[in-house]
mmCIF file of C-alpha atoms in Angstrom:
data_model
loop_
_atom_site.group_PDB
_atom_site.id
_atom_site.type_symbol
_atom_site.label_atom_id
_atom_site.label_comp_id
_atom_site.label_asym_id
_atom_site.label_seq_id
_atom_site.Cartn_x
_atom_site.Cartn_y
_atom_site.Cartn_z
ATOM 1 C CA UNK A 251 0.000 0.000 0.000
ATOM 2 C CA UNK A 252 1.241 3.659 -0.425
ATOM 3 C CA UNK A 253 1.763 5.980 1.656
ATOM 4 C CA UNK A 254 -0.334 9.281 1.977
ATOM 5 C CA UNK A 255 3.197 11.283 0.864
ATOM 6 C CA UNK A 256 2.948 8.673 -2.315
ATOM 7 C CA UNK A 257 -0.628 9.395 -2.734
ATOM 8 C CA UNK A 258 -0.586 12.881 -3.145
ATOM 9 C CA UNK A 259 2.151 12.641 -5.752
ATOM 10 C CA UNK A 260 0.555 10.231 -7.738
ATOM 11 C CA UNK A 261 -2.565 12.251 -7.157
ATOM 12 C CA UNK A 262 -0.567 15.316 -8.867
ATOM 13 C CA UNK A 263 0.827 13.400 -11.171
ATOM 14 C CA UNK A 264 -2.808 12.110 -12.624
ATOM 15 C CA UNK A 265 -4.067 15.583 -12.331
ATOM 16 C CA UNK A 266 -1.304 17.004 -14.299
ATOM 17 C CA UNK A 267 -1.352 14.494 -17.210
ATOM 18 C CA UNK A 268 -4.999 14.805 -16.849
ATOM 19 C CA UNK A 269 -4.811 19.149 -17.430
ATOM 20 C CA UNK A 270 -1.993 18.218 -20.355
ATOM 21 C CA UNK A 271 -4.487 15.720 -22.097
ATOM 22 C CA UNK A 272 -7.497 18.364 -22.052
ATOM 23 C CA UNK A 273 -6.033 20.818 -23.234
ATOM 24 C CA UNK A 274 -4.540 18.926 -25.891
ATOM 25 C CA UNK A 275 -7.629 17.806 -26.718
ATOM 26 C CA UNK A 276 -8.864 21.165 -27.444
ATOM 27 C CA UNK A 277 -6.580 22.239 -30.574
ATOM 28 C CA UNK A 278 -7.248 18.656 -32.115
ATOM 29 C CA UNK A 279 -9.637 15.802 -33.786
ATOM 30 C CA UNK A 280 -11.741 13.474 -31.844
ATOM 31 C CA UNK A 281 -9.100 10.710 -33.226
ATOM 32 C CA UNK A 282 -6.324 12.219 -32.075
ATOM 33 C CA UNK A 283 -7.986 13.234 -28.570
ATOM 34 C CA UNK A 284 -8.689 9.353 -27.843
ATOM 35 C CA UNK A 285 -5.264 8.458 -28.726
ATOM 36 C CA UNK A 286 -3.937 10.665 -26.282
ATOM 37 C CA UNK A 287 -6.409 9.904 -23.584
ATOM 38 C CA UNK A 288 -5.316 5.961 -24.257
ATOM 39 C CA UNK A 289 -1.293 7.157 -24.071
ATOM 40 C CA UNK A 290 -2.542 9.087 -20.777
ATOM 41 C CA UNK A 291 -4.146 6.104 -19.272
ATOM 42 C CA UNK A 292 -0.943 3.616 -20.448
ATOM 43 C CA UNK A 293 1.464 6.399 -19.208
ATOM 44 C CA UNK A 294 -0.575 6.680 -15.622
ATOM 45 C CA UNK A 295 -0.344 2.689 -15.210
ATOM 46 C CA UNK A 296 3.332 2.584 -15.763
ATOM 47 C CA UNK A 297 3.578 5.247 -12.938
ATOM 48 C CA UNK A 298 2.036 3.527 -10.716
ATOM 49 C CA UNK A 299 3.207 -0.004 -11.088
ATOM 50 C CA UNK A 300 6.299 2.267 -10.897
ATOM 51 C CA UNK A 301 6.067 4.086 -7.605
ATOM 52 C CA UNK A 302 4.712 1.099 -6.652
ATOM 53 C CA UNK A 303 8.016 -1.228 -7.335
ATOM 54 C CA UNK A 304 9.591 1.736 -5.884
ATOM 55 C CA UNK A 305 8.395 1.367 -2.525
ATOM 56 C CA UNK A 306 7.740 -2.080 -2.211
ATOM 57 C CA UNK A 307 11.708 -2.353 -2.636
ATOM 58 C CA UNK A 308 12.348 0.661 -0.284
ATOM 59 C CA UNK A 309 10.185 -1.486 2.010
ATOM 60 C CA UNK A 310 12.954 -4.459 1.736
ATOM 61 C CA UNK A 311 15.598 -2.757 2.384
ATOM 62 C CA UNK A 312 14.082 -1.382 5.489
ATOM 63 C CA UNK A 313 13.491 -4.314 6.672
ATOM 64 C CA UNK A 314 16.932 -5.475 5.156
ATOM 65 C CA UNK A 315 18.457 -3.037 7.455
ATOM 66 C CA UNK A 316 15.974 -3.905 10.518
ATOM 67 C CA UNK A 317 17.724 -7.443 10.313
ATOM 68 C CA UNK A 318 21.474 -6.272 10.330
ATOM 69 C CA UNK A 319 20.435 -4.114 13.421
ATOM 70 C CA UNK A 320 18.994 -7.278 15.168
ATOM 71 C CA UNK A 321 22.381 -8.788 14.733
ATOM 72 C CA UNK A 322 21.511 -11.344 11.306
ATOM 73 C CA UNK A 323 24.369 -10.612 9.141
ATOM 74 C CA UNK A 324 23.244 -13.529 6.405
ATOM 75 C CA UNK A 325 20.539 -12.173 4.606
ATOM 76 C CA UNK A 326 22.133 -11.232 1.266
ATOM 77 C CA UNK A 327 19.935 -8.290 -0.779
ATOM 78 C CA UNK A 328 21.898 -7.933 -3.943
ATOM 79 C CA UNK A 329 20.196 -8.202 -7.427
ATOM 80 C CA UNK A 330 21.158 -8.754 -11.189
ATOM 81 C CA UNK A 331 19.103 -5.281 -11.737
ATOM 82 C CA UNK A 332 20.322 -1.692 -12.989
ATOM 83 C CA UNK A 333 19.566 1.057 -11.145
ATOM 84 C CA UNK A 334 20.315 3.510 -8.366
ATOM 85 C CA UNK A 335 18.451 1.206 -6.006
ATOM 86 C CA UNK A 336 20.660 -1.783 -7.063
ATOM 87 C CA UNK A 337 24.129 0.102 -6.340
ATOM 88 C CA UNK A 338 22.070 1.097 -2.744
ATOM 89 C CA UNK A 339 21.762 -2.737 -2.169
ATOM 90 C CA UNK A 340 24.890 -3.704 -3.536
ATOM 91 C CA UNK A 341 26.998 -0.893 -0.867
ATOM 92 C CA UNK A 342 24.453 -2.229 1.847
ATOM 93 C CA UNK A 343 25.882 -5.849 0.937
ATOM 94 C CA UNK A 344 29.284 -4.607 1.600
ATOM 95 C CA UNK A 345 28.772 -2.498 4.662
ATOM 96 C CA UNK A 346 26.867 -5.994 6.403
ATOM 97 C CA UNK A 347 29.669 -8.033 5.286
ATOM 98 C CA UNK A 348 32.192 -5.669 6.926
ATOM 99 C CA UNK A 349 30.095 -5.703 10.330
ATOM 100 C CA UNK A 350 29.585 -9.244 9.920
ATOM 101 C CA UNK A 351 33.696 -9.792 10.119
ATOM 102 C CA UNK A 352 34.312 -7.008 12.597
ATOM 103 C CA UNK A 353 31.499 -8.925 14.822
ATOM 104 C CA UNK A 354 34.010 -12.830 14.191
ATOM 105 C CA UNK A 355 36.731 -10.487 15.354
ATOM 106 C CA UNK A 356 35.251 -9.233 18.173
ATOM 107 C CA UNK A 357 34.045 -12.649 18.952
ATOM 108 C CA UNK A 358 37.328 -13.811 18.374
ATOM 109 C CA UNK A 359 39.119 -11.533 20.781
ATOM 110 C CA UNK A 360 36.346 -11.928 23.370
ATOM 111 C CA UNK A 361 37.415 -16.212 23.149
ATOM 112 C CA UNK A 362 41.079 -15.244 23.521
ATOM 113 C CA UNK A 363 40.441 -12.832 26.637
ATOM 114 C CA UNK A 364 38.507 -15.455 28.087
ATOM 115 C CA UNK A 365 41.136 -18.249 27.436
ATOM 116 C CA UNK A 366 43.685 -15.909 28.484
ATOM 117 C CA UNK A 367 41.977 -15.341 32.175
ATOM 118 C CA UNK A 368 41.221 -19.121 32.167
ATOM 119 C CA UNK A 369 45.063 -20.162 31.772
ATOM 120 C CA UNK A 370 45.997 -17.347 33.974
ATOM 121 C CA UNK A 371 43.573 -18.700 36.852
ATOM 122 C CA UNK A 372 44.396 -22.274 36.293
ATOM 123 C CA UNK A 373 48.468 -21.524 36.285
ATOM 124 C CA UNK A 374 48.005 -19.302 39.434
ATOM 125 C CA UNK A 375 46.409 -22.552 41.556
ATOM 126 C CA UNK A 376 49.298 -24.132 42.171
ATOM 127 C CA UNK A 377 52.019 -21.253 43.901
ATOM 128 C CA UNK A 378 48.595 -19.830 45.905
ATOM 129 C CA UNK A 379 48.087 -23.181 47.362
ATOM 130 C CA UNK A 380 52.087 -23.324 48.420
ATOM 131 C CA UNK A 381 52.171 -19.971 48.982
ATOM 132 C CA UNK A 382 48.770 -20.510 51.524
ATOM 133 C CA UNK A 383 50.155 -23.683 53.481
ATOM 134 C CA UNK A 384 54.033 -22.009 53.515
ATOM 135 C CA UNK A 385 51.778 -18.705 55.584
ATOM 136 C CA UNK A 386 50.630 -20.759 57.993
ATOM 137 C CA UNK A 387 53.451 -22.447 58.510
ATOM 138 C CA UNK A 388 55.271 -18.888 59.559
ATOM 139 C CA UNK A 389 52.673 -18.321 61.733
ATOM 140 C CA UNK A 390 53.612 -20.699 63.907
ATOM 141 C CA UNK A 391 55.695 -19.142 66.634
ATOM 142 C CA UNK A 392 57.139 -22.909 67.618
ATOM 143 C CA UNK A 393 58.625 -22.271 63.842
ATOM 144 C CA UNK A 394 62.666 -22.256 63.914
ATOM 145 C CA UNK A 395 64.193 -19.806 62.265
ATOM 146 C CA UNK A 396 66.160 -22.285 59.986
ATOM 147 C CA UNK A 397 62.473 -23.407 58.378
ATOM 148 C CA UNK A 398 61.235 -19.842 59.073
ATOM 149 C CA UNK A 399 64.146 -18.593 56.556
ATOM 150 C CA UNK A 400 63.158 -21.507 54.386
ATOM 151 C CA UNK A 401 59.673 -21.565 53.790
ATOM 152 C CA UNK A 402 60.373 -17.589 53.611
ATOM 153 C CA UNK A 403 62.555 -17.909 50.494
ATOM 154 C CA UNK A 404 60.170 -20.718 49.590
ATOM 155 C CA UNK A 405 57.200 -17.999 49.410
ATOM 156 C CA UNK A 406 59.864 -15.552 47.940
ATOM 157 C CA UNK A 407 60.499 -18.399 44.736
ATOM 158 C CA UNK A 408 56.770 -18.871 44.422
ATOM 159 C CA UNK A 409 56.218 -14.879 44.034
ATOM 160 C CA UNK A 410 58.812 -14.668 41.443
ATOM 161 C CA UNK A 411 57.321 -17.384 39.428
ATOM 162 C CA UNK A 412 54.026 -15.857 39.785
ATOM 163 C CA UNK A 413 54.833 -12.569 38.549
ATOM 164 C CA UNK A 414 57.241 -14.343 35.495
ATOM 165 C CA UNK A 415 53.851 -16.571 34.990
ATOM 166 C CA UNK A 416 51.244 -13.582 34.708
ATOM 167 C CA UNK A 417 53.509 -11.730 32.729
ATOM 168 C CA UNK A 418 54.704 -14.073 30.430
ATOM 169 C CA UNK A 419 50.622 -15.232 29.908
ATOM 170 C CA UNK A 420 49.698 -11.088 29.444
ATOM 171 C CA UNK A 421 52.170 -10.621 26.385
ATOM 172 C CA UNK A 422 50.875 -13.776 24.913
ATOM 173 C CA UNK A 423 47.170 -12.596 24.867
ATOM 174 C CA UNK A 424 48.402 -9.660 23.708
ATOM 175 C CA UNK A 425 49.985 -11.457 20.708
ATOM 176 C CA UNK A 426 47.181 -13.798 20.089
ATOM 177 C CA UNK A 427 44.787 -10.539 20.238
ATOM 178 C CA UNK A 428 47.063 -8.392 17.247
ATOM 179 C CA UNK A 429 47.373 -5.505 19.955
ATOM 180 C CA UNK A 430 51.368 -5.724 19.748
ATOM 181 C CA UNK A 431 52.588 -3.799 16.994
ATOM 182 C CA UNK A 432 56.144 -5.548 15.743
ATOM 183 C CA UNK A 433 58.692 -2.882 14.506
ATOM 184 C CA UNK A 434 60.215 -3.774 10.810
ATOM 185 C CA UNK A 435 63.797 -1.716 11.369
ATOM 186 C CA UNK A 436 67.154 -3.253 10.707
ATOM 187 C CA UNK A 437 68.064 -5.574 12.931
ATOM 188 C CA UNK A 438 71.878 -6.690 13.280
ATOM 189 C CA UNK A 439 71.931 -10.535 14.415
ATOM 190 C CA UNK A 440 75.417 -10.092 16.385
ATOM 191 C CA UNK A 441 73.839 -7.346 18.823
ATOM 192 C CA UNK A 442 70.886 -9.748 19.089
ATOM 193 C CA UNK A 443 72.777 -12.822 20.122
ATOM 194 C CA UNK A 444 74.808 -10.342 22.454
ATOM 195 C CA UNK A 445 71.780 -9.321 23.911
ATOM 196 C CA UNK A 446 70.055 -12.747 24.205
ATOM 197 C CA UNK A 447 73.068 -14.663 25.752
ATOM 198 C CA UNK A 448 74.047 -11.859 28.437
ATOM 199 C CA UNK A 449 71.290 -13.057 30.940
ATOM 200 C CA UNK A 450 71.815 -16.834 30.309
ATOM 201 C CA UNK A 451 75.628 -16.277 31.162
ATOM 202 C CA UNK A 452 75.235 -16.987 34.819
ATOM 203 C CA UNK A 453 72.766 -20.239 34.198
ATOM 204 C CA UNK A 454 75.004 -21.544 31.749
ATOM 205 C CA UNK A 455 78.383 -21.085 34.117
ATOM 206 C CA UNK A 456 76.461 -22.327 36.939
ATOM 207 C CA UNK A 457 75.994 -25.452 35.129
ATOM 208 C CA UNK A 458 80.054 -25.288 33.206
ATOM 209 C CA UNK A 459 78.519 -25.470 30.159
ATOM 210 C CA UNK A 460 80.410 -24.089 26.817
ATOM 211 C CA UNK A 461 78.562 -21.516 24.684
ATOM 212 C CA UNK A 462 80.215 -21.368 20.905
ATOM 213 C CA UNK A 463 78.542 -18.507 18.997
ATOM 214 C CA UNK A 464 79.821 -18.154 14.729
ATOM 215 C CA UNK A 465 78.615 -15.642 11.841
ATOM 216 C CA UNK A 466 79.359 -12.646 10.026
ATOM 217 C CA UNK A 467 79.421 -9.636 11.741
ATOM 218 C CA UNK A 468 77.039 -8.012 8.500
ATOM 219 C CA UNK A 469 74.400 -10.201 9.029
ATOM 220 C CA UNK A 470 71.017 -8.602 9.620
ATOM 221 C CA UNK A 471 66.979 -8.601 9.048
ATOM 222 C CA UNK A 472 64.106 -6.944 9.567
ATOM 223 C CA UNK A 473 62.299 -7.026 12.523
ATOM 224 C CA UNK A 474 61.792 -6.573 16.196
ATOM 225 C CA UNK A 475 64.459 -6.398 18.134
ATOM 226 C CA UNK A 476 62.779 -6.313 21.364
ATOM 227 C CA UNK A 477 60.432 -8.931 21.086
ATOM 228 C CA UNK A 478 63.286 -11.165 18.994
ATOM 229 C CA UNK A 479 65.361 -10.882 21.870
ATOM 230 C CA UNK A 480 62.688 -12.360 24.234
ATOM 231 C CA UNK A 481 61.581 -15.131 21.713
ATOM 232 C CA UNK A 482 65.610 -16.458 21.422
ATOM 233 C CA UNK A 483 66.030 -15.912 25.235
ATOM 234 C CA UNK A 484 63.268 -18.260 25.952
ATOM 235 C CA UNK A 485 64.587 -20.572 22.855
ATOM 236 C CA UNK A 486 68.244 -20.831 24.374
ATOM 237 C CA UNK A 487 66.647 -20.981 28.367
ATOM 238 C CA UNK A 488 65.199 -24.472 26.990
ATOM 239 C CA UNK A 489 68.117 -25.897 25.685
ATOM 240 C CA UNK A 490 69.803 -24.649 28.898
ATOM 241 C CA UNK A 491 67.681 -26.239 30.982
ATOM 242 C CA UNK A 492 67.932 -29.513 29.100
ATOM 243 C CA UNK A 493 71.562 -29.817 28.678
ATOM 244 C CA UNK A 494 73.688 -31.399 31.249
ATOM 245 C CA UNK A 495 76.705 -29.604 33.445
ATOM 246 C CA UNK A 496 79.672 -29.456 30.638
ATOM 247 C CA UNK A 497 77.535 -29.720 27.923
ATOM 248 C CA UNK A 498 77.562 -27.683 25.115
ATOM 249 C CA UNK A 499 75.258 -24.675 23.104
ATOM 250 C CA UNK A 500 75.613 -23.395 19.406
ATOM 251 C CA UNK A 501 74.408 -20.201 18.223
ATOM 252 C CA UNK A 502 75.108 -19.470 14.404
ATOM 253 C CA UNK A 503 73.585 -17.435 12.079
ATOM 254 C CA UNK A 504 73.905 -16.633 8.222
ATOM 255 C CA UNK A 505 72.442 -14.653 5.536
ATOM 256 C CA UNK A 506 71.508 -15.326 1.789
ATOM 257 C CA UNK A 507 69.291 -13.578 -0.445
ATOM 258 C CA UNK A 508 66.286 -15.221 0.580
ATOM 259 C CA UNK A 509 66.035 -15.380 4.029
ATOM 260 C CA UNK A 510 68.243 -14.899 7.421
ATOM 261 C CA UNK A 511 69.136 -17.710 9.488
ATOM 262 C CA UNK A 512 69.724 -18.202 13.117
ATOM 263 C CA UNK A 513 70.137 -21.792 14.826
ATOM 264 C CA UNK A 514 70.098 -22.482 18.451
ATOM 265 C CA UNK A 515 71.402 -26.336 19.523
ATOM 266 C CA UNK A 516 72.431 -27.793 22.209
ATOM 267 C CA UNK A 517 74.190 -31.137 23.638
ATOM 268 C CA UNK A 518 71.559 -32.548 25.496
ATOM 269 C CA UNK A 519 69.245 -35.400 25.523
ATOM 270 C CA UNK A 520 66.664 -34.384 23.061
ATOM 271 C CA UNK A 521 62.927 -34.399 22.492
ATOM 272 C CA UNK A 522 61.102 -37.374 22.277
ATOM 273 C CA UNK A 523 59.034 -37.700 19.136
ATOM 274 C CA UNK A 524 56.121 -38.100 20.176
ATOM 275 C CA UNK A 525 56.359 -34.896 21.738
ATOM 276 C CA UNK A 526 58.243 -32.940 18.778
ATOM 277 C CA UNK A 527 54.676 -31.814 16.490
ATOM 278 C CA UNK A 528 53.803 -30.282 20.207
ATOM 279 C CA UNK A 529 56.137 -28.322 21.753
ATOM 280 C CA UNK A 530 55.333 -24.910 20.378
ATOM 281 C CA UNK A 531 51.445 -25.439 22.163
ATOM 282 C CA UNK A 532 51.317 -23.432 25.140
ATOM 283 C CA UNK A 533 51.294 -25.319 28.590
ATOM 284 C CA UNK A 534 52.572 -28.124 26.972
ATOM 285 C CA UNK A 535 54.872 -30.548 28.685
ATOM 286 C CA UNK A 536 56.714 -33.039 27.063
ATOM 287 C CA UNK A 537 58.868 -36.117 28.307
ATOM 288 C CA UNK A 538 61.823 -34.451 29.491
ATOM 289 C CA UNK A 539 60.128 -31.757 30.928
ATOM 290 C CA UNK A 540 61.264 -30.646 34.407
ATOM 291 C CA UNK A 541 59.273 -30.467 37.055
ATOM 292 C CA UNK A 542 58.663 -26.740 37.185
ATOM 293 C CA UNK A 543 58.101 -25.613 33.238
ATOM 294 C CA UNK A 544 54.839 -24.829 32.625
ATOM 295 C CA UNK A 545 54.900 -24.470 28.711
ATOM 296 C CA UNK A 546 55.127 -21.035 28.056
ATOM 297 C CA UNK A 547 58.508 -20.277 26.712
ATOM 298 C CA UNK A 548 58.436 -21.651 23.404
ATOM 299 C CA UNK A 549 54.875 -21.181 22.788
ATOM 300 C CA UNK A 550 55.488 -17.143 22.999
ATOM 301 C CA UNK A 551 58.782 -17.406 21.390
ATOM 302 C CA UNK A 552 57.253 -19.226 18.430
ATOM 303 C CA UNK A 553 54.293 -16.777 18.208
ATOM 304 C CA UNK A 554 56.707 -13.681 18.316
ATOM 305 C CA UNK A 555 58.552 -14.823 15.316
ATOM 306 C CA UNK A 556 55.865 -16.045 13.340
ATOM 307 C CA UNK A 557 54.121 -12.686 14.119
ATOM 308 C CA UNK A 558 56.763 -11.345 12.087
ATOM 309 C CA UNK A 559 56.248 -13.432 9.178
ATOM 310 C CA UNK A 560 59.465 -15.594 10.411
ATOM 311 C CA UNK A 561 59.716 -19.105 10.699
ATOM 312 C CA UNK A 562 60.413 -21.426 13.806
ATOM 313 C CA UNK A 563 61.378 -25.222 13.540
ATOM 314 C CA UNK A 564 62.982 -27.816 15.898
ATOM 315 C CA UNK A 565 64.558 -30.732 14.599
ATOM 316 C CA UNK A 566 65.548 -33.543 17.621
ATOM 317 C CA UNK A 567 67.286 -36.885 18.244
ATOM 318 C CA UNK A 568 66.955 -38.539 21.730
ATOM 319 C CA UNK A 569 70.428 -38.331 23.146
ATOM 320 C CA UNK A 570 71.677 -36.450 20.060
ATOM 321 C CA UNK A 571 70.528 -32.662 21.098
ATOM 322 C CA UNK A 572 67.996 -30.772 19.970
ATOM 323 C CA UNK A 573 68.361 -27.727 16.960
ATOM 324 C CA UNK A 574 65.746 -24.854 16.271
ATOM 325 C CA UNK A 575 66.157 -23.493 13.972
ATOM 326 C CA UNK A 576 65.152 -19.173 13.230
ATOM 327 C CA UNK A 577 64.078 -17.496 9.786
ATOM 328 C CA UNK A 578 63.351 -14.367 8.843
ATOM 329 C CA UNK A 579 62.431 -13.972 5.075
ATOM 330 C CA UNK A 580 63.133 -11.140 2.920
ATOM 331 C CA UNK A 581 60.750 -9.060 1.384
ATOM 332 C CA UNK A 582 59.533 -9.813 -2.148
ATOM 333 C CA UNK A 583 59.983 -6.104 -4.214
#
């Protein structure tokens, strides 16, 4: 049905084609008159059925747009037609399908943030129960001060890992969410490896082990140097961790005109297979896992360097060491 704004147009309209035809009629033959009167009538028809279509499609995309307000991003209102109402539905289309991605991404991020809490809470159980038992411990005033001064450094341990724990989980939501903006700037690989192996030097003498580090001192890539810097130091903290006293650790790095190359390896007793496709999954402990990882390191090391369009692969023999192996690729011009 039309509307009374319609009504009145089509009202004028009629009443003007009407006014045209009569006085037309006037200045010519009877013939002629009732031809005109028939092209009236045909032209008044095709108006309506007109302004008719009109509305009945302005209609549709109201309610079109009713339904993408309500949330239903599926309906599709595009049409084979020409027209200015056509190119309407077709940019309608294209605005729906943009909400309809931005709403998976907020989805998406709303998942992660949950996850994130959820691994957070879980991870936290374990130092607040020690932490709990190890307090009411020290409030005993029987307490000697040799186990006071324990279970105090005990408490002190379980803080540190805490904080190293919520942190380490916070920068890989942030990751997972695209909220971390990666710098692309020249990086030079020997000031990375300088950086990465001057915190492990005190775990690595404390254990006599032998670092050997080889490449050219040109070599270089694009990319973070921050973040790279805490991806390797978590990568060479592993293979610290699993090599025995006196054992040894490899860094070398290299540069062609495809990609830049850095390799980690170590002496130690390797990954079991089984547990090689897995590593890189957060919280996940393998075989030789000690007794405090939690599966962190190499899960945010590999999603730093693949967040910079690098690569990150581990290749393993039981009692052979362990490799992984770092690559950054080029840029296509």
């Amino acid at each position: 049905m039309l509307r009374n704004k319609e009504i009145r147009i089509y009202l004028l309209s009629v009443f003007a084609i009407i006014s045209l035809a009569v006085g037309v009629a006037l200045f010519i033959s009877r013939e002629a008159m009732l031809l005109v009167i028939i092209l009236s009538i045909a032209l008044l028809m095709a108006t309506y059925r007109f302004t008719v279509w009109r509305y009945r499609e302005i209609d549709q995309l109201s309610s079109y747009l009713q339904e993408i307000s309500n949330g239903n991003y599926k309906l599709d209102v595009r049409d084979n037609r020409e027209g200015e109402l056509s190119l309407l539905k077709s940019q309608i289309y294209k605005v729906t399908k943009m909400l309809s991605e931005q709403g998976t991404h907020l989805e998406e991020d709303k998942q992660k943030l949950t996850d994130a809490i959820s691994d957070i809470s879980h991870q936290l159980k374990t130092p607040l129960t020690s932490m709990t038992v190890m307090a009411d411990l020290l409030s005993d005033p029987r307490l000697s001060d040799d186990k006071r001064q324990e279970f105090t450094h005990n408490v002190q341990v379980q803080l540190e890992r805490m904080e190293w724990l919520v942190s380490s989980l916070l920068k890989l939501s942030k990751i997972d969410a695209g909220t971390i903006q990666f710098k692309r700037e020249p990086v030079s690989v020997p000031v990375l490896v300088q950086a990465v192996t001057e915190p492990m030097l005190v775990p690595i003498d404390i254990k006599m082990q032998r670092l050997q580090i080889a490449g050219e001192r040109d070599v270089a890539f694009e990319g973070d140097l921050k973040w790279t810097t805490e991806a390797l130091i978590n990568i060479l903290k592993n293979c610290v961790e699993h090599t025995p006293e006196q054992g040894e650790l490899f860094i070398d790095y290299s540069e062609n005109t495809l990609y830049t190359e850095i390799v980690i390896r170590d002496t130690g007793n390797g990954i079991a297979k089984q547990d090689i496709p897995y590593i890189f999954q957060r919280f996940y402990k393998g075989m030789n896992a000690s007794d405090d990882s939690v599966g962190i390191g190499l899960a945010m090391a590999h999603s730093i360097i693949t967040s910079q369009q690098g690569e990150l692969t581990v290749r393993s023999e039981r009692g052979a060491g362990t490799a992984f192996q770092i690559r950054f690729y080029k840029a296509i011009v």
